[in-house]
Structure formats: structure tokens, C-alpha cells
Amino acid sequence: MKKLFIIIAAMGLMYSCGGGTQKGQEEKASVDEFSEIAKQVKDEHNAKNSLDYVGTYTGKMPTASGEGMIVSITLSDSTYVKNTEYVNKKNSKSEEKGKYTWNAAGNTIILDGVKDAPNQYFVGENTLTQLDMEGNKITGDMADLYILKK
């Protein structure tokens, strides 16, 4: 009888340990799966799919000489109209039209057809921030002057 009791106790102990390990592995797999889903959701959130970016953005930007220029960019679903006018300079209005594309991260638009001038704008909540010629944010004391507001 003692032997039967020891065998049953040993089997019970083995079963309880094995079940706990499997449960622990299932819980770890569940946590890992949740983390992966959370990463995917986080990675999919960007300006392109989360912000109401369609509209007209305007601001006064600095220039190398003169008092600056008034810039207005109107974005629709895939096209843009960019108007510029130099402050206190007659007959300086110009207009460019074309399509724009998004960068891979979905946070910056690239104005097609613009040459020899910055053509990338970081899209924020009701703002477009002009980037430099290499697509980097402009820094320094004048950085705020490169932001167009909706």
C-alpha cells in the first residue's frame, strides 16, 4: 500500500510541475504575441493615416535677402498648389502645382517637381514644417520660422 501511495504521489507531483511549465510557456507566448501586436499597431500610426492634413498652410519664411516670403501650400488627396510671394517685392508671385508623395515613415510629404529648393515638409498636427535640402529638420534660433500653419 505504501508503494501505491508513493507512486500516486509521484505522478501527481510530476503532473503538477509539467502543467505549470506548459502554462508558464503559454503565458509567455501570450505576452510575446501581445507585444508584437502592440508594435505593429504603434508602427502603423503616422501622420498620413492619423492626421487631417488636407487643407491650406500659410506662413512667412525667411529668405537670404529681403524681408522674407509668404508661402501658402494647399494639399488635397495627392496634389498640391504652392504659392509664394516675396514681401515688399512687386511682381514676385509664383505658383507651383503638382503631386506629392509620402516618405516611407508616413510623416513627411515630398513635393514632386520642385527643383533647387527644399521640397520636403514634415506633417504635424495642423502644421507643415519645411525641412532642409537633405530632408532634415531645420534647427537653431530661426527654426520656428519654417513652420506653416493650417
Short mmCIF file of N, CA and C in Angstrom, two decimals:
data_model
loop_
_atom_site.label_atom_id
_atom_site.label_comp_id
_atom_site.label_asym_id
_atom_site.label_seq_id
_atom_site.Cartn_x
_atom_site.Cartn_y
_atom_site.Cartn_z
N MET A 1 0.81 -1.19 0.00
CA MET A 1 0.00 0.00 0.00
C MET A 1 0.86 1.25 0.00
N LYS A 2 1.98 1.18 0.74
CA LYS A 2 2.88 2.33 0.78
C LYS A 2 3.43 2.62 -0.62
N LYS A 3 3.77 1.56 -1.35
CA LYS A 3 4.33 1.75 -2.69
C LYS A 3 3.30 2.40 -3.61
N LEU A 4 2.05 1.97 -3.52
CA LEU A 4 0.99 2.55 -4.34
C LEU A 4 0.82 4.03 -4.02
N PHE A 5 0.85 4.39 -2.75
CA PHE A 5 0.72 5.78 -2.33
C PHE A 5 1.87 6.62 -2.86
N ILE A 6 3.10 6.10 -2.80
CA ILE A 6 4.28 6.84 -3.27
C ILE A 6 4.20 7.03 -4.79
N ILE A 7 3.76 6.00 -5.51
CA ILE A 7 3.64 6.12 -6.97
C ILE A 7 2.60 7.16 -7.34
N ILE A 8 1.44 7.15 -6.68
CA ILE A 8 0.38 8.12 -6.96
C ILE A 8 0.86 9.53 -6.62
N ALA A 9 1.53 9.68 -5.50
CA ALA A 9 2.04 11.00 -5.09
C ALA A 9 3.07 11.50 -6.09
N ALA A 10 3.96 10.61 -6.54
CA ALA A 10 4.99 10.99 -7.51
C ALA A 10 4.36 11.41 -8.83
N MET A 11 3.35 10.66 -9.28
CA MET A 11 2.67 11.00 -10.52
C MET A 11 1.95 12.35 -10.40
N GLY A 12 1.33 12.57 -9.26
CA GLY A 12 0.66 13.85 -9.03
C GLY A 12 1.63 15.01 -9.04
N LEU A 13 2.78 14.81 -8.42
CA LEU A 13 3.80 15.84 -8.38
C LEU A 13 4.33 16.13 -9.78
N MET A 14 4.58 15.09 -10.54
CA MET A 14 5.07 15.26 -11.91
C MET A 14 4.03 15.97 -12.78
N TYR A 15 2.79 15.62 -12.63
CA TYR A 15 1.72 16.24 -13.41
C TYR A 15 1.61 17.73 -13.07
N SER A 16 1.66 18.05 -11.80
CA SER A 16 1.51 19.46 -11.40
C SER A 16 2.68 20.30 -11.87
N CYS A 17 3.87 19.77 -11.84
CA CYS A 17 5.04 20.52 -12.32
C CYS A 17 5.00 20.69 -13.82
N GLY A 18 4.66 19.65 -14.54
CA GLY A 18 4.60 19.71 -16.00
C GLY A 18 3.54 20.67 -16.47
N GLY A 19 2.36 20.65 -15.85
CA GLY A 19 1.27 21.55 -16.23
C GLY A 19 1.64 22.99 -15.99
N GLY A 20 2.34 23.28 -14.90
CA GLY A 20 2.76 24.65 -14.59
C GLY A 20 3.73 25.17 -15.62
N THR A 21 4.63 24.32 -16.07
CA THR A 21 5.61 24.74 -17.07
C THR A 21 4.92 25.06 -18.39
N GLN A 22 3.98 24.23 -18.76
CA GLN A 22 3.26 24.47 -20.00
C GLN A 22 2.45 25.75 -19.89
N LYS A 23 1.80 25.93 -18.72
CA LYS A 23 1.02 27.15 -18.52
C LYS A 23 1.92 28.38 -18.58
N GLY A 24 3.10 28.27 -17.96
CA GLY A 24 4.04 29.38 -17.98
C GLY A 24 4.48 29.71 -19.40
N GLN A 25 4.73 28.66 -20.20
CA GLN A 25 5.13 28.87 -21.59
C GLN A 25 4.00 29.50 -22.38
N GLU A 26 2.75 29.06 -22.11
CA GLU A 26 1.60 29.64 -22.80
C GLU A 26 1.43 31.11 -22.42
N GLU A 27 1.62 31.43 -21.14
CA GLU A 27 1.51 32.83 -20.70
C GLU A 27 2.59 33.68 -21.36
N LYS A 28 3.83 33.16 -21.43
CA LYS A 28 4.92 33.89 -22.06
C LYS A 28 4.62 34.10 -23.54
N ALA A 29 4.12 33.05 -24.20
CA ALA A 29 3.77 33.18 -25.62
C ALA A 29 2.68 34.22 -25.81
N SER A 30 1.72 34.25 -24.90
CA SER A 30 0.63 35.22 -24.98
C SER A 30 1.16 36.65 -24.81
N VAL A 31 2.07 36.85 -23.86
CA VAL A 31 2.66 38.18 -23.63
C VAL A 31 3.48 38.58 -24.85
N ASP A 32 4.27 37.64 -25.41
CA ASP A 32 5.07 37.94 -26.59
C ASP A 32 4.18 38.31 -27.78
N GLU A 33 3.09 37.58 -27.94
CA GLU A 33 2.15 37.85 -29.03
C GLU A 33 1.53 39.23 -28.86
N PHE A 34 1.15 39.58 -27.64
CA PHE A 34 0.58 40.90 -27.37
C PHE A 34 1.60 41.99 -27.68
N SER A 35 2.85 41.78 -27.28
CA SER A 35 3.90 42.77 -27.54
C SER A 35 4.08 42.99 -29.03
N GLU A 36 4.06 41.90 -29.80
CA GLU A 36 4.22 42.00 -31.25
C GLU A 36 3.05 42.77 -31.87
N ILE A 37 1.84 42.48 -31.42
CA ILE A 37 0.66 43.19 -31.93
C ILE A 37 0.76 44.67 -31.56
N ALA A 38 1.19 44.97 -30.34
CA ALA A 38 1.34 46.36 -29.91
C ALA A 38 2.36 47.09 -30.78
N LYS A 39 3.47 46.42 -31.13
CA LYS A 39 4.47 47.04 -32.00
C LYS A 39 3.87 47.34 -33.36
N GLN A 40 3.11 46.40 -33.92
CA GLN A 40 2.51 46.59 -35.23
C GLN A 40 1.55 47.76 -35.20
N VAL A 41 0.74 47.86 -34.17
CA VAL A 41 -0.21 48.97 -34.06
C VAL A 41 0.56 50.28 -33.95
N LYS A 42 1.60 50.31 -33.13
CA LYS A 42 2.40 51.51 -32.96
C LYS A 42 3.08 51.90 -34.28
N ASP A 43 3.62 50.93 -34.99
CA ASP A 43 4.32 51.20 -36.23
C ASP A 43 3.38 51.73 -37.32
N GLU A 44 2.11 51.40 -37.28
CA GLU A 44 1.18 51.82 -38.30
C GLU A 44 0.64 53.23 -38.05
N HIS A 45 0.85 53.80 -36.89
CA HIS A 45 0.35 55.12 -36.55
C HIS A 45 1.32 56.17 -37.09
N ASN A 46 0.86 57.00 -38.04
CA ASN A 46 1.71 58.05 -38.58
C ASN A 46 0.83 59.20 -39.06
N ALA A 47 1.45 60.26 -39.52
CA ALA A 47 0.71 61.45 -39.95
C ALA A 47 -0.21 61.15 -41.13
N LYS A 48 0.25 60.32 -42.03
CA LYS A 48 -0.52 60.01 -43.24
C LYS A 48 -1.87 59.39 -42.91
N ASN A 49 -1.90 58.48 -41.94
CA ASN A 49 -3.16 57.79 -41.66
C ASN A 49 -3.85 58.27 -40.38
N SER A 50 -3.25 59.22 -39.67
CA SER A 50 -3.84 59.63 -38.40
C SER A 50 -4.25 61.10 -38.33
N LEU A 51 -3.70 61.93 -39.19
CA LEU A 51 -3.98 63.36 -39.12
C LEU A 51 -4.87 63.82 -40.27
N ASP A 52 -5.64 64.86 -40.01
CA ASP A 52 -6.44 65.50 -41.05
C ASP A 52 -5.54 66.57 -41.68
N TYR A 53 -4.69 66.15 -42.60
CA TYR A 53 -3.67 67.04 -43.15
C TYR A 53 -4.13 67.82 -44.38
N VAL A 54 -5.23 67.44 -45.01
CA VAL A 54 -5.71 68.13 -46.20
C VAL A 54 -6.14 69.54 -45.81
N GLY A 55 -5.69 70.54 -46.58
CA GLY A 55 -6.05 71.92 -46.30
C GLY A 55 -4.96 72.87 -46.76
N THR A 56 -5.05 74.12 -46.31
CA THR A 56 -4.11 75.16 -46.72
C THR A 56 -3.26 75.59 -45.52
N TYR A 57 -1.96 75.65 -45.73
CA TYR A 57 -0.98 76.01 -44.70
C TYR A 57 -0.27 77.28 -45.17
N THR A 58 -0.12 78.24 -44.27
CA THR A 58 0.46 79.53 -44.65
C THR A 58 1.44 79.99 -43.59
N GLY A 59 2.46 80.73 -44.03
CA GLY A 59 3.40 81.33 -43.10
C GLY A 59 4.38 82.23 -43.82
N LYS A 60 5.11 83.00 -43.03
CA LYS A 60 6.15 83.88 -43.57
C LYS A 60 7.49 83.23 -43.26
N MET A 61 8.23 82.93 -44.32
CA MET A 61 9.52 82.26 -44.17
C MET A 61 10.66 83.21 -44.48
N PRO A 62 11.80 82.98 -43.83
CA PRO A 62 12.96 83.85 -44.09
C PRO A 62 13.55 83.58 -45.47
N THR A 63 14.23 84.59 -45.97
CA THR A 63 14.96 84.46 -47.24
C THR A 63 16.38 84.96 -47.03
N ALA A 64 17.26 84.63 -47.97
CA ALA A 64 18.66 85.05 -47.85
C ALA A 64 18.78 86.57 -47.85
N SER A 65 17.93 87.23 -48.61
CA SER A 65 17.93 88.70 -48.62
C SER A 65 16.47 89.16 -48.61
N GLY A 66 16.25 90.34 -48.16
CA GLY A 66 14.89 90.87 -48.12
C GLY A 66 14.19 90.55 -46.80
N GLU A 67 12.89 90.78 -46.81
CA GLU A 67 12.10 90.64 -45.58
C GLU A 67 11.41 89.29 -45.47
N GLY A 68 11.71 88.37 -46.37
CA GLY A 68 11.10 87.05 -46.31
C GLY A 68 10.08 86.87 -47.40
N MET A 69 9.38 85.75 -47.35
CA MET A 69 8.34 85.49 -48.34
C MET A 69 7.16 84.80 -47.67
N ILE A 70 5.99 85.10 -48.21
CA ILE A 70 4.76 84.46 -47.75
C ILE A 70 4.58 83.19 -48.58
N VAL A 71 4.46 82.07 -47.88
CA VAL A 71 4.31 80.78 -48.55
C VAL A 71 2.96 80.19 -48.16
N SER A 72 2.28 79.68 -49.15
CA SER A 72 1.00 79.01 -48.93
C SER A 72 1.01 77.69 -49.70
N ILE A 73 0.73 76.60 -48.99
CA ILE A 73 0.66 75.29 -49.63
C ILE A 73 -0.70 74.70 -49.35
N THR A 74 -1.41 74.36 -50.43
CA THR A 74 -2.71 73.70 -50.30
C THR A 74 -2.55 72.25 -50.71
N LEU A 75 -2.92 71.35 -49.78
CA LEU A 75 -2.84 69.92 -50.04
C LEU A 75 -4.23 69.34 -50.23
N SER A 76 -4.39 68.56 -51.28
CA SER A 76 -5.60 67.76 -51.41
C SER A 76 -5.16 66.30 -51.27
N ASP A 77 -5.92 65.36 -51.76
CA ASP A 77 -5.58 63.96 -51.53
C ASP A 77 -4.21 63.55 -52.06
N SER A 78 -3.82 64.01 -53.22
CA SER A 78 -2.50 63.64 -53.74
C SER A 78 -1.83 64.76 -54.52
N THR A 79 -2.43 65.94 -54.53
CA THR A 79 -1.87 67.07 -55.27
C THR A 79 -1.66 68.26 -54.34
N TYR A 80 -0.80 69.17 -54.81
CA TYR A 80 -0.53 70.38 -54.04
C TYR A 80 -0.53 71.59 -54.97
N VAL A 81 -0.76 72.76 -54.35
CA VAL A 81 -0.57 74.04 -55.01
C VAL A 81 0.25 74.87 -54.03
N LYS A 82 1.42 75.34 -54.48
CA LYS A 82 2.30 76.14 -53.63
C LYS A 82 2.40 77.54 -54.22
N ASN A 83 2.00 78.54 -53.43
CA ASN A 83 2.10 79.93 -53.83
C ASN A 83 3.15 80.62 -52.97
N THR A 84 4.00 81.42 -53.60
CA THR A 84 4.99 82.21 -52.87
C THR A 84 4.94 83.65 -53.36
N GLU A 85 5.20 84.54 -52.43
CA GLU A 85 5.28 85.97 -52.77
C GLU A 85 6.28 86.62 -51.83
N TYR A 86 7.29 87.27 -52.40
CA TYR A 86 8.29 87.95 -51.60
C TYR A 86 7.69 89.23 -51.01
N VAL A 87 7.99 89.46 -49.75
CA VAL A 87 7.46 90.63 -49.04
C VAL A 87 8.07 91.90 -49.63
N ASN A 88 7.21 92.89 -49.92
CA ASN A 88 7.60 94.19 -50.46
C ASN A 88 8.38 94.09 -51.78
N LYS A 89 8.04 93.13 -52.60
CA LYS A 89 8.67 92.98 -53.91
C LYS A 89 7.56 92.79 -54.93
N LYS A 90 7.41 93.75 -55.83
CA LYS A 90 6.34 93.70 -56.82
C LYS A 90 6.59 92.59 -57.84
N ASN A 91 5.49 92.08 -58.35
CA ASN A 91 5.52 91.02 -59.37
C ASN A 91 6.37 89.81 -58.95
N SER A 92 6.29 89.45 -57.69
CA SER A 92 7.10 88.32 -57.21
C SER A 92 6.27 87.08 -56.90
N LYS A 93 5.01 87.12 -57.27
CA LYS A 93 4.14 85.97 -57.01
C LYS A 93 4.50 84.83 -57.95
N SER A 94 4.49 83.64 -57.39
CA SER A 94 4.68 82.46 -58.23
C SER A 94 3.81 81.32 -57.71
N GLU A 95 3.49 80.41 -58.61
CA GLU A 95 2.65 79.28 -58.23
C GLU A 95 3.22 78.01 -58.84
N GLU A 96 3.28 76.98 -58.02
CA GLU A 96 3.71 75.66 -58.49
C GLU A 96 2.60 74.67 -58.17
N LYS A 97 2.38 73.75 -59.08
CA LYS A 97 1.36 72.72 -58.88
C LYS A 97 1.99 71.37 -59.19
N GLY A 98 1.46 70.35 -58.54
CA GLY A 98 1.95 69.01 -58.82
C GLY A 98 1.40 67.99 -57.86
N LYS A 99 2.02 66.85 -57.88
CA LYS A 99 1.65 65.77 -56.97
C LYS A 99 2.66 65.72 -55.84
N TYR A 100 2.24 65.15 -54.74
CA TYR A 100 3.18 64.91 -53.65
C TYR A 100 3.11 63.44 -53.26
N THR A 101 4.19 62.98 -52.68
CA THR A 101 4.27 61.61 -52.17
C THR A 101 4.66 61.65 -50.70
N TRP A 102 4.52 60.53 -50.04
CA TRP A 102 4.89 60.40 -48.63
C TRP A 102 6.18 59.63 -48.51
N ASN A 103 6.98 59.94 -47.49
CA ASN A 103 8.16 59.13 -47.23
C ASN A 103 7.72 57.79 -46.63
N ALA A 104 8.64 56.87 -46.48
CA ALA A 104 8.31 55.52 -46.00
C ALA A 104 7.72 55.54 -44.60
N ALA A 105 8.12 56.47 -43.76
CA ALA A 105 7.61 56.54 -42.39
C ALA A 105 6.20 57.13 -42.32
N GLY A 106 5.76 57.77 -43.40
CA GLY A 106 4.43 58.36 -43.43
C GLY A 106 4.30 59.63 -42.63
N ASN A 107 5.42 60.36 -42.43
CA ASN A 107 5.36 61.59 -41.65
C ASN A 107 5.83 62.83 -42.41
N THR A 108 6.26 62.64 -43.65
CA THR A 108 6.80 63.75 -44.44
C THR A 108 6.28 63.65 -45.87
N ILE A 109 5.84 64.80 -46.41
CA ILE A 109 5.44 64.84 -47.82
C ILE A 109 6.60 65.38 -48.65
N ILE A 110 6.66 64.92 -49.89
CA ILE A 110 7.69 65.35 -50.82
C ILE A 110 6.98 65.93 -52.04
N LEU A 111 7.19 67.20 -52.31
CA LEU A 111 6.55 67.87 -53.44
C LEU A 111 7.30 67.53 -54.71
N ASP A 112 6.65 66.79 -55.59
CA ASP A 112 7.27 66.41 -56.86
C ASP A 112 7.38 67.63 -57.76
N GLY A 113 8.45 67.70 -58.51
CA GLY A 113 8.63 68.78 -59.47
C GLY A 113 9.36 70.00 -58.94
N VAL A 114 9.60 70.08 -57.64
CA VAL A 114 10.33 71.22 -57.08
C VAL A 114 11.82 70.91 -57.17
N LYS A 115 12.55 71.79 -57.84
CA LYS A 115 13.99 71.60 -58.00
C LYS A 115 14.73 72.81 -57.46
N ASP A 116 15.91 72.58 -56.96
CA ASP A 116 16.78 73.65 -56.45
C ASP A 116 16.16 74.42 -55.29
N ALA A 117 15.27 73.78 -54.57
CA ALA A 117 14.64 74.39 -53.39
C ALA A 117 14.17 73.26 -52.49
N PRO A 118 14.02 73.53 -51.22
CA PRO A 118 13.50 72.47 -50.33
C PRO A 118 12.12 72.01 -50.81
N ASN A 119 11.92 70.70 -50.82
CA ASN A 119 10.64 70.16 -51.29
C ASN A 119 10.03 69.16 -50.31
N GLN A 120 10.58 69.09 -49.09
CA GLN A 120 10.07 68.14 -48.10
C GLN A 120 9.51 68.90 -46.90
N TYR A 121 8.35 68.44 -46.43
CA TYR A 121 7.68 69.07 -45.29
C TYR A 121 7.23 67.99 -44.31
N PHE A 122 7.64 68.15 -43.07
CA PHE A 122 7.20 67.25 -42.01
C PHE A 122 5.76 67.63 -41.66
N VAL A 123 4.87 66.65 -41.62
CA VAL A 123 3.46 66.90 -41.37
C VAL A 123 3.17 66.70 -39.88
N GLY A 124 2.71 67.77 -39.23
CA GLY A 124 2.33 67.72 -37.83
C GLY A 124 0.86 68.06 -37.68
N GLU A 125 0.41 68.15 -36.45
CA GLU A 125 -0.99 68.50 -36.17
C GLU A 125 -1.21 69.95 -36.59
N ASN A 126 -1.90 70.15 -37.71
CA ASN A 126 -2.21 71.48 -38.27
C ASN A 126 -0.97 72.28 -38.65
N THR A 127 0.15 71.60 -38.94
CA THR A 127 1.37 72.30 -39.36
C THR A 127 2.09 71.51 -40.45
N LEU A 128 2.83 72.26 -41.26
CA LEU A 128 3.83 71.70 -42.18
C LEU A 128 5.14 72.38 -41.82
N THR A 129 6.17 71.60 -41.56
CA THR A 129 7.47 72.16 -41.21
C THR A 129 8.43 71.87 -42.36
N GLN A 130 8.93 72.95 -42.97
CA GLN A 130 9.86 72.79 -44.09
C GLN A 130 11.15 72.15 -43.58
N LEU A 131 11.64 71.17 -44.32
CA LEU A 131 12.90 70.53 -44.00
C LEU A 131 13.99 71.07 -44.91
N ASP A 132 15.25 70.85 -44.54
CA ASP A 132 16.34 71.34 -45.39
C ASP A 132 16.47 70.50 -46.66
N MET A 133 17.44 70.79 -47.48
CA MET A 133 17.59 70.13 -48.78
C MET A 133 17.84 68.63 -48.66
N GLU A 134 18.37 68.19 -47.52
CA GLU A 134 18.62 66.77 -47.30
C GLU A 134 17.47 66.07 -46.58
N GLY A 135 16.43 66.82 -46.24
CA GLY A 135 15.29 66.24 -45.56
C GLY A 135 15.40 66.22 -44.04
N ASN A 136 16.29 67.05 -43.49
CA ASN A 136 16.45 67.12 -42.04
C ASN A 136 15.72 68.33 -41.47
N LYS A 137 15.29 68.23 -40.22
CA LYS A 137 14.65 69.38 -39.57
C LYS A 137 15.65 70.51 -39.43
N ILE A 138 15.17 71.71 -39.65
CA ILE A 138 16.00 72.90 -39.51
C ILE A 138 16.07 73.23 -38.02
N THR A 139 17.27 73.48 -37.54
CA THR A 139 17.46 73.77 -36.11
C THR A 139 18.01 75.18 -35.95
N GLY A 140 18.07 75.62 -34.73
CA GLY A 140 18.63 76.93 -34.43
C GLY A 140 17.56 77.94 -34.07
N ASP A 141 18.00 79.19 -33.92
CA ASP A 141 17.11 80.26 -33.48
C ASP A 141 15.96 80.52 -34.45
N MET A 142 16.15 80.25 -35.73
CA MET A 142 15.13 80.56 -36.72
C MET A 142 14.26 79.35 -37.09
N ALA A 143 14.43 78.24 -36.41
CA ALA A 143 13.71 77.01 -36.77
C ALA A 143 12.20 77.21 -36.80
N ASP A 144 11.65 77.98 -35.87
CA ASP A 144 10.20 78.20 -35.82
C ASP A 144 9.67 78.98 -37.02
N LEU A 145 10.55 79.66 -37.74
CA LEU A 145 10.12 80.45 -38.89
C LEU A 145 9.84 79.58 -40.13
N TYR A 146 10.16 78.32 -40.05
CA TYR A 146 9.95 77.41 -41.18
C TYR A 146 8.70 76.54 -41.01
N ILE A 147 7.81 76.98 -40.14
CA ILE A 147 6.58 76.23 -39.89
C ILE A 147 5.39 76.96 -40.52
N LEU A 148 4.67 76.25 -41.37
CA LEU A 148 3.44 76.77 -41.95
C LEU A 148 2.28 76.26 -41.12
N LYS A 149 1.27 77.12 -40.89
CA LYS A 149 0.14 76.72 -40.05
C LYS A 149 -1.14 76.67 -40.87
N LYS A 150 -1.98 75.72 -40.50
CA LYS A 150 -3.25 75.49 -41.19
C LYS A 150 -4.24 76.58 -40.78
#
